[in-house]
Amino acid sequence: ALFRSLSSKNPVAIDAYLDAGNTFFTMALCMTDSTNMTAAAAALATTNAPALSKADTSKSLLQQSLHCYLRATRINPTDVNIRLNLAALFRAKGDESNADFHDERAMMLLETGQFAHAMEHMNAAVNISVALSPIVAMEYTLLVKNKAMALHELHRRRQQLTPSAPHPTKRAEENGGRTRRMSVAAEVLADKKSILGIKKTLSVHLANRGKVHELMLDVDAARLDYLNAVYFDPLNFDVYFHLGTLAVHERKLNDAIEYFSQALVINPKLGVASVNLGVVYLLLQSYDLALYHLDMASTLIPDCAFVWANKACVYLKLDRVDDAVRNFSYAMKCMPTFAPFYVYRGRLLSSQKHLHDAMVDFAAALKMGYTGEL
């Protein structure tokens, strides 16, 4: 009851889901230990029904824990604590036929640079998810054969999202219809085996496989997986963020703006998207817009050093050197061992004839092992 209360009051906060998942997981582990003891004792008897009952209860608790962790992951895919807890959960389950097991195993291998093994597990996760529904399997086969299909669908949805302003009465009718559709969607999501639920899960696995491709420098394969992920779940904001990042690297800045903006429409609290959007506008020399988005990022992720460093770059372009120095100082507080920040601030202080302070920054950078030009 407490979990339902907390999750209903703030459905986008991960703490309630994480705590509930931890509780279910701990109960399952305790039940497993108890089951092992009961099974050993029952070996001398004619039946081990109590042990079987406890084993079923343990599996049920693990499944509830998994559900809570996955909900938290959907809200914040980059939270390390959730990932660690999921890894422990899948290790406890040891289910090779579970797509999430392979996904988490791949992410763990990815952290250690074992890209080829990570890709094997991601392929397994995708294949298991696709096989859950003949309809999803058919759609996925079409996407694989027609690589432009997902991109065309994305463009079609963009056009639908930017129509001309409707008449107020029509808008009210549409809102009522949208409410009914959302209600229907909620009912569908309640069924874990629903096609919509399978598509959402598949979208997560495709997005994670795209990340593996990206780290393996296979940009085309990464983009294809990201586009396919959006096809199966248009509300997967994490995918729009990665598509935007790819667009920045390819200097397709207008596309990057669209992708980052879409990510923020779905999740307005995605601070990293605000940072990247600010960087794109900085590259386009739209300094007011750059500051606007970086200011938004500074409220969402104030401990991110690169928010302040990029704000400093914008202020430099505006010849506001004092503001630039101040923001580099904020960045250094967030990352006190990142030598380049000391060099950048030292250069600015030197240009202002604050030579002693500049030398202090340069000396600190050199002490940290900086080998570049001062």
C-alpha positions as a printed Julia matrix, in Angstrom:
374×3 Matrix{Float64}:
   0.0     0.0     0.0
   2.85    2.39    0.82
   4.52    1.63   -2.53
   1.29    2.29   -4.43
   0.85    5.57   -2.57
   4.38    6.79   -3.33
   4.32    5.69   -6.97
   0.92    7.31   -7.58
   2.03   10.61   -6.06
   5.18   10.77   -8.19
   5.09    8.2   -11.02
   8.39    9.44  -12.53
  10.45    9.1    -9.32
  12.62    5.99   -9.27
  13.02    5.76   -5.48
   9.66    4.09   -4.85
  10.22    1.5    -7.59
  13.82    0.89   -6.51
  12.89    0.43   -2.85
  10.0    -1.88   -3.73
  12.25   -3.91   -6.03
  14.86   -4.22   -3.29
  12.21   -5.39   -0.83
  10.84   -8.06   -3.18
  14.38   -9.18   -4.06
  15.42   -9.52   -0.42
  12.25  -11.47    0.4
  12.92  -13.78   -2.56
  16.48  -14.47   -1.42
  15.29  -15.22    2.11
  12.6   -17.5     0.68
  15.2   -19.28   -1.47
  17.42  -19.96    1.54
  14.41  -21.26    3.44
  13.42  -23.43    0.45
  16.85  -25.06    0.32
  16.64  -25.95    4.01
  13.1   -27.29    3.62
  14.07  -29.36    0.58
  16.97  -30.93    2.47
  14.68  -31.88    5.33
  11.99  -33.14    2.95
  14.45  -35.48    1.25
  13.78  -37.95    4.08
  10.02  -37.64    3.68
   7.69  -38.77    0.91
   6.93  -35.33   -0.47
   8.56  -31.9    -0.68
   5.4   -29.89   -1.39
   6.32  -27.15    1.13
   9.64  -26.63   -0.66
   7.92  -26.45   -4.05
   5.43  -23.92   -2.7
   8.21  -21.74   -1.34
  10.13  -22.02   -4.62
   7.09  -20.76   -6.52
   6.72  -17.89   -4.07
  10.4   -17.01   -4.52
  10.0   -16.93   -8.32
   6.93  -14.72   -7.96
   8.83  -12.3    -5.7
  11.74  -12.18   -8.15
   9.3   -11.39  -10.96
   7.76   -8.55   -8.94
  11.24   -7.25   -8.16
  12.1    -7.37  -11.87
   8.94   -5.46  -12.73
   9.84   -2.67  -10.27
  13.43   -2.44  -11.47
  12.37   -2.29  -15.11
   9.88    0.48  -14.35
  12.7     2.41  -12.68
  14.94    1.74  -15.69
  12.32    3.17  -18.04
  12.28    6.37  -15.98
  16.06    6.69  -15.71
  17.98    4.32  -18.04
  21.37    5.65  -16.87
  20.99    5.05  -13.12
  23.9     2.85  -12.02
  22.19    1.51   -8.88
  19.28    0.13  -10.88
  21.65   -1.58  -13.3
  23.63   -3.17  -10.48
  20.46   -4.41   -8.81
  19.2    -5.83  -12.11
  22.51   -7.61  -12.62
  22.22   -9.18   -9.16
  18.62  -10.16   -9.87
  19.42  -11.87  -13.17
  22.38  -13.61  -11.6
  19.99  -14.96   -8.97
  17.49  -16.06  -11.62
  20.09  -17.46  -14.04
  17.46  -17.67  -16.8
  19.22  -18.03  -20.17
  15.89  -17.82  -22.02
  15.13  -14.38  -20.55
  15.83  -11.43  -22.85
  16.49   -9.1   -19.92
  19.13  -11.52  -18.62
  21.04  -11.24  -21.9
  20.56   -7.47  -22.05
  22.03   -6.92  -18.59
  24.84   -9.39  -19.28
  25.66   -7.44  -22.43
  25.77   -4.14  -20.54
  28.15   -5.67  -18.0
  30.43   -6.97  -20.77
  30.25   -3.59  -22.47
  31.63   -1.9   -19.37
  34.71   -4.13  -19.56
  35.25   -3.54  -23.29
  34.17   -7.04  -24.38
  32.2    -5.73  -27.36
  31.95   -8.98  -29.34
  30.55  -10.96  -26.39
  28.23   -8.07  -25.54
  26.89   -8.12  -29.1
  26.21  -11.87  -28.85
  24.04  -11.32  -25.78
  22.27   -8.3   -27.31
  21.44  -10.34  -30.42
  20.04  -13.04  -28.14
  17.94  -10.47  -26.24
  16.51   -9.07  -29.48
  15.79  -12.51  -30.95
  14.04  -13.71  -27.78
  11.84  -10.59  -27.69
  10.97  -10.84  -31.39
   9.96  -14.49  -30.99
   7.38  -13.64  -28.31
   4.79  -12.53  -30.88
   4.23  -13.53  -34.53
   2.98  -10.01  -35.27
   6.11   -8.4   -33.82
   8.27  -10.96  -35.64
   6.6   -10.06  -38.94
   7.09   -6.32  -38.38
  10.71   -6.81  -37.39
  11.36   -8.93  -40.49
   9.93   -6.15  -42.66
  12.15   -3.6   -40.92
  15.24   -5.72  -41.5
  14.42   -6.19  -45.19
  13.4    -2.55  -45.76
  15.95   -0.45  -43.89
  14.24    2.82  -44.85
  10.9     1.78  -43.37
  11.64    2.94  -39.8
  12.96    6.32  -41.0
   9.88    6.89  -43.16
   7.65    6.04  -40.21
   9.57    8.5   -38.03
   9.09   11.29  -40.6
   5.38   10.46  -40.84
   4.98   10.74  -37.08
   6.83   14.06  -37.06
   4.35   15.45  -39.56
   1.47   14.26  -37.41
   2.97   15.94  -34.34
   3.11   19.38  -36.0
  -0.35   20.02  -37.53
  -2.01   23.41  -37.91
  -3.88   24.65  -34.83
  -7.36   23.05  -34.73
 -10.64   24.72  -33.83
 -11.19   24.83  -30.0
 -14.2    22.51  -30.2
 -12.3    20.07  -32.34
  -9.36   20.26  -29.95
 -11.63   19.39  -27.01
 -13.02   16.41  -28.93
  -9.49   15.29  -29.79
  -8.43   15.62  -26.16
 -11.35   13.47  -25.08
 -10.43   10.89  -27.68
  -6.81   11.02  -26.58
  -7.87   10.39  -22.98
  -9.85    7.36  -24.07
  -6.91    6.09  -26.12
  -4.56    6.54  -23.16
  -7.02    4.63  -20.98
  -7.06    1.79  -23.49
  -3.26    1.85  -23.69
  -3.05    1.58  -19.9
  -5.29   -1.48  -19.98
  -3.13   -3.07  -22.66
   0.05   -2.38  -20.71
  -1.44   -4.13  -17.71
  -1.03   -7.37  -19.64
   2.69   -8.15  -19.64
   2.23  -10.46  -22.61
   0.5    -7.79  -24.72
   1.93   -6.88  -28.1
   2.44   -3.31  -26.95
   4.44   -4.49  -23.95
   6.56   -6.75  -26.15
   7.25   -3.87  -28.53
   8.33   -1.6   -25.69
  10.69   -4.24  -24.34
  12.06   -4.91  -27.82
  12.65   -1.18  -28.23
  14.85   -1.15  -25.12
  16.9    -4.1   -26.37
  17.32   -2.57  -29.83
  18.43    0.71  -28.27
  21.0    -1.06  -26.12
  22.27   -3.0   -29.12
  22.59    0.31  -30.92
  24.83    1.53  -28.09
  27.05   -1.52  -28.56
  27.26   -0.82  -32.31
  28.09    2.81  -31.58
  30.95    1.88  -29.25
  32.18   -0.54  -31.92
  32.21    2.48  -34.3
  29.58    0.89  -36.56
  27.53    4.08  -36.87
  25.21    2.85  -39.64
  24.22   -0.25  -37.68
  23.74    1.86  -34.54
  21.46    4.31  -36.37
  19.42    1.46  -37.83
  18.87   -0.09  -34.4
  17.94    3.29  -32.92
  15.42    3.96  -35.69
  13.93    0.49  -35.29
  13.71    1.08  -31.53
  11.73    4.29  -32.12
   9.49    2.41  -34.55
   8.49   -0.06  -31.83
   8.26    2.56  -29.06
   7.85    6.2   -30.21
   8.06    7.35  -26.56
  11.53    5.92  -25.9
  13.27    9.24  -25.17
  16.63    7.54  -24.65
  16.69    6.6   -28.35
  15.98   10.15  -29.53
  18.89   11.31  -27.39
  21.27    8.85  -29.04
  19.99    9.71  -32.51
  20.67   13.35  -31.69
  24.2    12.53  -30.56
  24.88   10.68  -33.82
  23.54   13.66  -35.76
  25.91   16.02  -33.9
  28.91   13.85  -34.74
  27.87   13.93  -38.39
  27.3    17.71  -38.21
  23.62   17.29  -39.1
  22.75   19.97  -36.57
  19.15   20.58  -37.61
  18.41   16.86  -37.24
  20.14   16.93  -33.86
  17.89   19.77  -32.7
  14.8    17.79  -33.69
  15.95   14.63  -31.92
  17.02   16.34  -28.69
  13.84   18.44  -28.66
  11.73   15.3   -29.09
  13.56   13.64  -26.2
  12.78   16.67  -24.02
   9.13   16.69  -25.06
   8.83   13.12  -23.8
  11.05   13.63  -20.75
  11.47   17.34  -19.85
  13.85   16.4   -17.02
  16.44   14.78  -19.3
  19.27   17.15  -18.44
  21.83   15.64  -20.81
  19.52   16.4   -23.74
  19.35   20.04  -22.63
  23.16   20.15  -22.47
  23.55   18.74  -25.96
  20.85   21.02  -27.31
  22.75   23.97  -25.85
  25.96   22.74  -27.51
  24.2    22.46  -30.89
  22.96   26.04  -30.66
  26.47   27.09  -29.64
  27.81   25.48  -32.82
  25.11   27.32  -34.79
  26.15   30.58  -33.06
  22.65   31.0   -31.63
  24.02   32.07  -28.28
  20.76   33.14  -26.63
  19.19   29.75  -27.32
  22.38   28.02  -26.21
  22.28   29.83  -22.87
  18.58   29.11  -22.47
  19.05   25.35  -22.78
  22.25   25.29  -20.73
  20.47   27.23  -17.98
  17.75   24.57  -18.04
  20.43   21.88  -17.79
  22.06   23.64  -14.84
  18.81   23.34  -12.88
  18.33   19.68  -13.84
  21.9    18.39  -13.41
  23.8    21.07  -11.45
  26.61   18.63  -10.61
  27.5    18.06  -14.28
  30.75   19.93  -14.96
  30.17   20.11  -18.71
  27.03   22.18  -18.23
  29.11   24.96  -16.69
  32.03   24.48  -19.08
  29.76   24.89  -22.09
  28.13   27.94  -20.52
  31.63   29.37  -20.13
  32.22   28.79  -23.86
  29.04   30.67  -24.71
  30.04   33.59  -22.5
  33.43   33.65  -24.21
  31.72   33.99  -27.58
  29.76   36.91  -26.11
  32.99   38.5   -24.77
  31.75   38.14  -21.19
  35.06   36.92  -19.81
  34.2    37.35  -16.12
  31.11   35.16  -16.55
  33.21   32.61  -18.42
  35.78   32.48  -15.6
  33.03   32.06  -13.02
  31.44   29.17  -14.93
  34.77   27.42  -15.41
  35.18   27.71  -11.64
  31.8    25.99  -11.18
  32.91   23.25  -13.58
  36.12   22.74  -11.59
  34.13   22.31   -8.38
  32.18   19.52  -10.06
  35.31   17.85  -11.51
  38.27   19.06   -9.44
  40.7    16.59  -11.03
  39.93   17.39  -14.69
  43.11   19.2   -15.79
  41.79   20.9   -18.99
  39.41   23.08  -16.95
  42.39   24.52  -15.07
  44.12   25.25  -18.38
  41.05   26.99  -19.84
  40.54   29.13  -16.76
  44.27   29.87  -16.6
  44.23   31.16  -20.16
  41.32   33.46  -19.38
  42.97   34.75  -16.23
  46.17   35.34  -18.18
  44.26   37.36  -20.78
  42.95   39.52  -17.93
  46.51   40.06  -16.62
  45.84   37.97  -13.5
  49.17   36.26  -14.05
  49.66   34.85  -10.56
  46.24   33.16  -10.54
  46.85   31.9   -14.07
  50.17   30.33  -13.06
  48.49   28.6   -10.13
  45.96   27.02  -12.52
  48.66   26.0   -15.02
  50.75   24.46  -12.23
  47.74   22.5   -10.97
  47.06   21.17  -14.48
  50.69   20.09  -14.92
  50.64   18.38  -11.53
  47.6    16.4   -12.67
  49.56   15.14  -15.67
  48.4    17.57  -18.35
  50.77   17.35  -21.35
  49.08   19.65  -23.85
  49.81   23.23  -24.75
  49.21   25.76  -21.98
